[in-house]
Short mmCIF file of C-alpha atoms in Angstrom, two decimals:
data_model
loop_
_atom_site.label_atom_id
_atom_site.label_comp_id
_atom_site.label_asym_id
_atom_site.label_seq_id
_atom_site.Cartn_x
_atom_site.Cartn_y
_atom_site.Cartn_z
CA THR A 24 0.00 0.00 0.00
CA GLN A 25 2.81 2.40 0.86
CA VAL A 26 4.57 1.66 -2.43
CA TYR A 27 1.35 2.35 -4.35
CA ARG A 28 0.77 5.57 -2.45
CA LYS A 29 4.30 6.71 -3.31
CA ALA A 30 3.63 5.93 -6.96
CA CYS A 31 0.47 8.05 -6.81
CA GLN A 32 2.50 10.92 -5.34
CA ILE A 33 5.02 10.72 -8.19
CA VAL A 34 2.25 10.72 -10.80
CA SER A 35 0.49 13.63 -9.11
CA ASP A 36 3.68 15.68 -8.92
CA GLU A 37 4.66 15.04 -12.53
CA LEU A 38 1.27 15.21 -14.28
CA GLY A 39 -1.00 17.10 -11.91
CA ASP A 40 -1.14 20.20 -14.08
CA GLN A 41 -1.79 18.27 -17.31
CA VAL A 42 -4.53 15.69 -16.72
CA ALA A 43 -7.65 15.16 -14.63
CA PHE A 44 -7.35 12.32 -12.12
CA ARG A 45 -9.84 9.60 -11.34
CA VAL A 46 -8.67 7.55 -8.40
CA GLY A 47 -10.39 4.42 -7.18
CA ALA A 48 -10.47 1.34 -5.00
CA TYR A 49 -12.53 -1.80 -4.51
CA GLY A 50 -15.00 -2.39 -1.71
CA PRO A 51 -14.36 -4.62 1.33
CA THR A 52 -15.77 -7.86 -0.06
CA SER A 53 -13.96 -7.41 -3.38
CA ASN A 54 -10.72 -6.73 -1.54
CA LEU A 55 -11.25 -9.89 0.47
CA ALA A 56 -11.72 -11.83 -2.76
CA LEU A 57 -8.50 -10.35 -4.15
CA LEU A 58 -6.69 -11.37 -0.97
CA VAL A 59 -7.77 -15.01 -0.82
CA GLY A 60 -8.65 -15.60 -4.48
CA VAL A 61 -11.91 -14.96 -6.30
CA LYS A 62 -12.89 -18.63 -6.68
CA GLU A 63 -12.02 -19.34 -3.08
CA ALA A 64 -13.98 -16.32 -1.88
CA LEU A 65 -17.09 -17.36 -3.82
CA ARG A 66 -16.81 -20.87 -2.43
CA ASP A 67 -16.40 -19.64 1.16
CA ALA A 68 -19.19 -17.08 0.78
CA VAL A 69 -21.62 -19.87 -0.09
CA LEU A 70 -20.33 -22.53 2.32
CA PHE A 71 -19.36 -20.30 5.26
CA PRO A 72 -21.30 -17.05 4.81
CA ASP A 73 -20.94 -15.88 8.43
CA ALA A 74 -17.17 -16.31 8.34
CA PHE A 75 -16.91 -14.62 4.94
CA LEU A 76 -19.05 -11.64 5.91
CA GLY A 77 -17.35 -11.38 9.28
CA ALA A 78 -13.91 -11.23 7.68
CA ALA A 79 -15.09 -8.59 5.22
CA GLU A 80 -16.65 -6.46 7.96
CA ARG A 81 -14.16 -6.85 10.81
CA VAL A 82 -10.90 -6.98 8.86
CA MET A 83 -11.32 -5.61 5.34
CA MET A 84 -13.67 -2.70 6.04
CA ASP A 85 -11.20 -0.54 7.97
CA TRP A 86 -8.35 -1.55 5.65
CA THR A 87 -10.42 -0.66 2.58
CA VAL A 88 -11.30 2.81 3.90
CA ASP A 89 -7.70 3.54 4.94
CA TYR A 90 -6.29 2.21 1.68
CA ALA A 91 -8.71 4.07 -0.57
CA THR A 92 -8.38 7.42 1.16
CA GLY A 93 -4.67 7.17 1.86
CA MET A 94 -3.99 6.39 -1.78
CA LEU A 95 -5.95 9.43 -2.99
CA GLU A 96 -4.34 11.93 -0.63
CA PRO A 97 -1.62 12.80 -3.18
CA PHE A 98 -4.40 13.88 -5.56
CA LYS A 99 -6.55 15.71 -3.03
CA ASP A 100 -6.36 19.10 -4.77
CA LYS A 101 -6.63 17.59 -8.26
CA LEU A 102 -9.13 14.78 -7.79
CA THR A 103 -12.09 14.98 -10.17
CA CYS A 104 -13.76 11.65 -9.41
CA PHE A 105 -13.52 8.70 -7.04
CA THR A 106 -14.24 5.34 -8.65
CA TYR A 107 -15.63 2.59 -6.43
CA GLY A 108 -15.09 -0.86 -7.83
CA PHE A 109 -17.05 -3.97 -7.02
CA ALA A 110 -18.15 -7.22 -8.62
CA SER A 111 -21.37 -7.38 -10.59
CA LEU A 112 -23.19 -8.93 -7.60
CA ASP A 113 -24.55 -11.62 -9.89
CA GLY A 114 -27.59 -13.23 -8.34
CA ASP A 115 -26.84 -16.45 -10.22
CA LEU A 116 -23.67 -16.92 -8.19
CA LEU A 117 -24.79 -15.94 -4.70
CA PRO A 118 -28.04 -16.56 -2.81
CA PRO A 119 -30.24 -13.42 -2.66
CA GLU A 120 -29.85 -13.01 1.10
CA LEU A 121 -26.07 -13.19 0.78
CA THR A 122 -26.10 -10.69 -2.08
CA ASP A 123 -28.04 -8.30 0.16
CA GLU A 124 -25.43 -8.64 2.93
CA VAL A 125 -22.54 -8.14 0.52
CA THR A 126 -24.28 -5.05 -0.85
CA ARG A 127 -24.81 -3.71 2.68
CA LEU A 128 -21.06 -3.93 3.33
CA GLU A 129 -20.20 -2.32 0.00
CA VAL A 130 -22.62 0.56 0.69
CA GLU A 131 -21.16 1.06 4.16
CA GLY A 132 -17.64 1.08 2.74
CA LEU A 133 -18.52 3.73 0.18
CA HIS A 134 -20.28 5.86 2.80
CA ARG A 135 -17.22 5.82 5.04
CA ILE A 136 -14.88 6.55 2.14
CA LYS A 137 -17.01 9.50 1.02
CA GLU A 138 -16.98 10.94 4.53
CA LYS A 139 -13.21 10.63 4.74
CA ILE A 140 -12.74 12.12 1.26
CA ARG A 141 -14.80 15.11 2.39
CA LYS A 142 -12.46 15.60 5.36
CA ILE A 143 -9.34 15.28 3.18
CA THR A 144 -10.43 17.49 0.28
CA GLY A 145 -12.95 19.77 1.98
CA ARG A 146 -15.54 19.01 -0.70
CA ASP A 147 -17.82 16.34 -2.09
CA VAL A 148 -16.07 14.46 -4.90
CA PRO A 149 -18.26 12.78 -7.55
CA VAL A 150 -18.39 9.00 -7.28
CA SER A 151 -18.22 6.69 -10.27
CA THR A 152 -18.25 2.91 -10.44
CA HIS A 153 -16.10 0.22 -11.90
CA ILE A 154 -18.43 -2.71 -12.37
CA CYS A 155 -16.68 -5.97 -13.21
CA GLY A 156 -18.33 -8.71 -15.19
CA THR A 157 -20.33 -9.33 -18.34
CA ARG A 158 -23.65 -9.00 -16.49
CA PRO A 159 -23.41 -5.81 -14.43
CA GLN A 160 -26.69 -5.34 -12.61
CA LEU A 161 -26.93 -1.61 -13.13
CA GLU A 162 -30.54 -1.20 -12.03
CA PHE A 163 -29.85 -3.20 -8.87
CA LEU A 164 -26.87 -0.98 -8.07
CA ALA A 165 -28.90 2.14 -8.77
CA GLU A 166 -31.55 0.89 -6.34
CA LYS A 167 -29.09 -0.01 -3.56
CA PHE A 168 -26.61 2.88 -3.86
CA GLY A 169 -29.03 5.57 -5.05
CA ASP A 170 -27.65 9.10 -4.94
CA MET A 171 -24.35 7.91 -3.45
CA LEU A 172 -23.33 7.36 -7.07
CA ASP A 173 -22.98 10.05 -9.72
CA GLU A 174 -21.86 7.88 -12.62
CA LEU A 175 -22.27 4.31 -13.88
CA GLN A 176 -19.26 2.87 -15.66
CA TYR A 177 -19.48 -0.51 -17.35
CA TRP A 178 -18.20 -2.52 -20.32
CA ILE A 179 -20.05 -1.80 -23.54
CA GLY A 180 -19.56 -5.45 -24.52
CA SER A 181 -21.67 -6.67 -21.60
CA ASP A 182 -25.33 -7.64 -21.77
CA ASN A 183 -26.42 -4.04 -21.11
CA PRO A 184 -27.06 -2.30 -24.46
CA LEU A 185 -26.24 1.39 -24.22
CA GLU A 186 -29.65 2.32 -25.62
CA ASP A 187 -31.37 0.54 -22.71
CA VAL A 188 -29.05 2.01 -20.07
CA VAL A 189 -29.53 5.55 -21.38
CA SER A 190 -33.30 5.09 -21.48
CA LYS A 191 -33.58 3.65 -17.97
CA LEU A 192 -30.82 5.46 -16.05
CA GLY A 193 -29.56 8.34 -18.17
CA ASP A 194 -31.73 10.87 -16.35
CA ARG A 195 -30.16 9.92 -12.99
CA TYR A 196 -26.51 9.24 -13.69
CA VAL A 197 -23.65 10.10 -15.97
CA ILE A 198 -23.17 7.06 -18.22
CA SER A 199 -19.54 6.06 -18.75
CA THR A 200 -18.86 3.43 -21.43
CA GLY A 201 -18.61 3.10 -25.21
CA ILE A 202 -15.11 1.67 -25.70
CA ASP A 203 -14.86 -2.09 -26.21
CA HIS A 204 -11.33 -2.46 -24.87
CA THR A 205 -11.24 -6.26 -25.22
CA ARG A 206 -12.28 -6.67 -28.86
CA THR A 207 -12.62 -3.64 -31.12
CA LEU A 208 -9.78 -1.64 -29.60
CA ILE A 209 -7.36 -4.57 -29.74
CA LEU A 210 -8.55 -6.80 -32.58
CA GLY A 211 -10.35 -4.30 -34.80
CA ASN A 212 -9.02 -1.68 -37.16
CA PRO A 213 -9.11 2.15 -37.11
CA THR A 214 -12.31 2.21 -39.17
CA GLU A 215 -14.06 -0.06 -36.67
CA VAL A 216 -12.75 2.04 -33.78
CA ASP A 217 -14.23 5.13 -35.43
CA ALA A 218 -17.60 3.38 -35.90
CA MET A 219 -17.58 2.20 -32.27
CA VAL A 220 -17.16 5.73 -30.97
CA LYS A 221 -19.72 7.18 -33.37
CA SER A 222 -22.32 4.59 -32.37
CA ALA A 223 -21.94 5.38 -28.66
CA MET A 224 -22.05 9.13 -29.24
CA ASP A 225 -25.11 8.88 -31.48
CA ILE A 226 -27.01 6.94 -28.81
CA ALA A 227 -26.09 9.24 -25.92
CA LYS A 228 -26.15 12.56 -27.76
CA GLY A 229 -28.54 15.01 -26.13
CA ARG A 230 -30.05 12.32 -23.89
CA CYS A 231 -27.65 12.09 -20.96
CA SER A 232 -24.33 13.22 -19.62
CA PHE A 233 -21.89 10.82 -21.23
CA VAL A 234 -18.24 9.88 -20.73
CA LEU A 235 -16.51 7.91 -23.47
CA ALA A 236 -14.61 5.26 -21.51
CA SER A 237 -13.59 1.64 -21.47
CA GLY A 238 -15.11 -0.87 -19.09
CA CYS A 239 -11.72 -1.56 -17.54
CA GLU A 240 -8.08 -0.81 -18.22
CA LEU A 241 -6.66 -0.55 -21.73
CA GLY A 242 -4.68 -3.69 -22.50
CA ILE A 243 -0.93 -3.32 -22.93
CA MET A 244 -1.25 -4.99 -26.34
CA THR A 245 -3.59 -2.27 -27.68
CA PRO A 246 -2.10 -0.93 -30.94
CA GLU A 247 -1.03 2.69 -30.72
CA GLY A 248 -2.79 3.43 -34.01
CA HIS A 249 -6.08 2.33 -32.47
CA LEU A 250 -5.60 4.73 -29.57
CA LEU A 251 -4.92 7.57 -32.00
CA ALA A 252 -8.04 6.60 -33.97
CA LEU A 253 -9.98 6.66 -30.71
CA LEU A 254 -8.84 10.20 -29.93
CA GLU A 255 -9.62 11.38 -33.46
CA ALA A 256 -13.11 9.89 -33.28
CA ARG A 257 -13.69 11.45 -29.87
CA ASP A 258 -12.84 14.89 -31.25
CA LYS A 259 -14.93 14.30 -34.37
CA TYR A 260 -18.14 13.08 -32.69
CA GLY A 261 -17.80 14.13 -29.07
CA VAL A 262 -19.27 17.63 -29.06
CA TYR A 263 -22.99 18.16 -28.59
#
């Protein structure tokens, strides 16, 4: 954690006057899964739910809050958005009652992080999401997190068509998506990258606040020419 915080300080010092920063962290149950292994965490959550939830609440909650807020301190005067990451909370994987408990812990973690961010920065910082998985339950998250969230970020290649998301949630949240970072941006060509951006812009134009973004990180194998095509398309279609 200290190494990562130092890295954030270096980035902030060197680039703080050039770019806007979005800094993020996972919630307590996701951090627990990263610690013990995702498959192992899912297994234990189903077989030993009390132990799993207890570990997330008693051990990972405080660590998550300290990690998230300590890591963003180097950006406190430059932070434009805090991104809260969590799994898709897929009801097919966890029993409904367990999903509700996991969600309760994730909501509590975000609440505590927001309060601490307010103390560090002296202001309310907008909160986005990083929703892992091909089946992000956006409406479920909107119901559970409500106005704690300002933006919904998800992978455009998931089972949530942008048209549906804009229609259902575009009046409540900024919608952040549009870049298929796993297929088009890596395996496509510049023409397909251009069409991908245009399609997203055409759907969102005039209907919601929209951020052109990938659903996760950009892969290291992404061709540079595709990134340049992405920027050109953004400038061509991204004003409305």
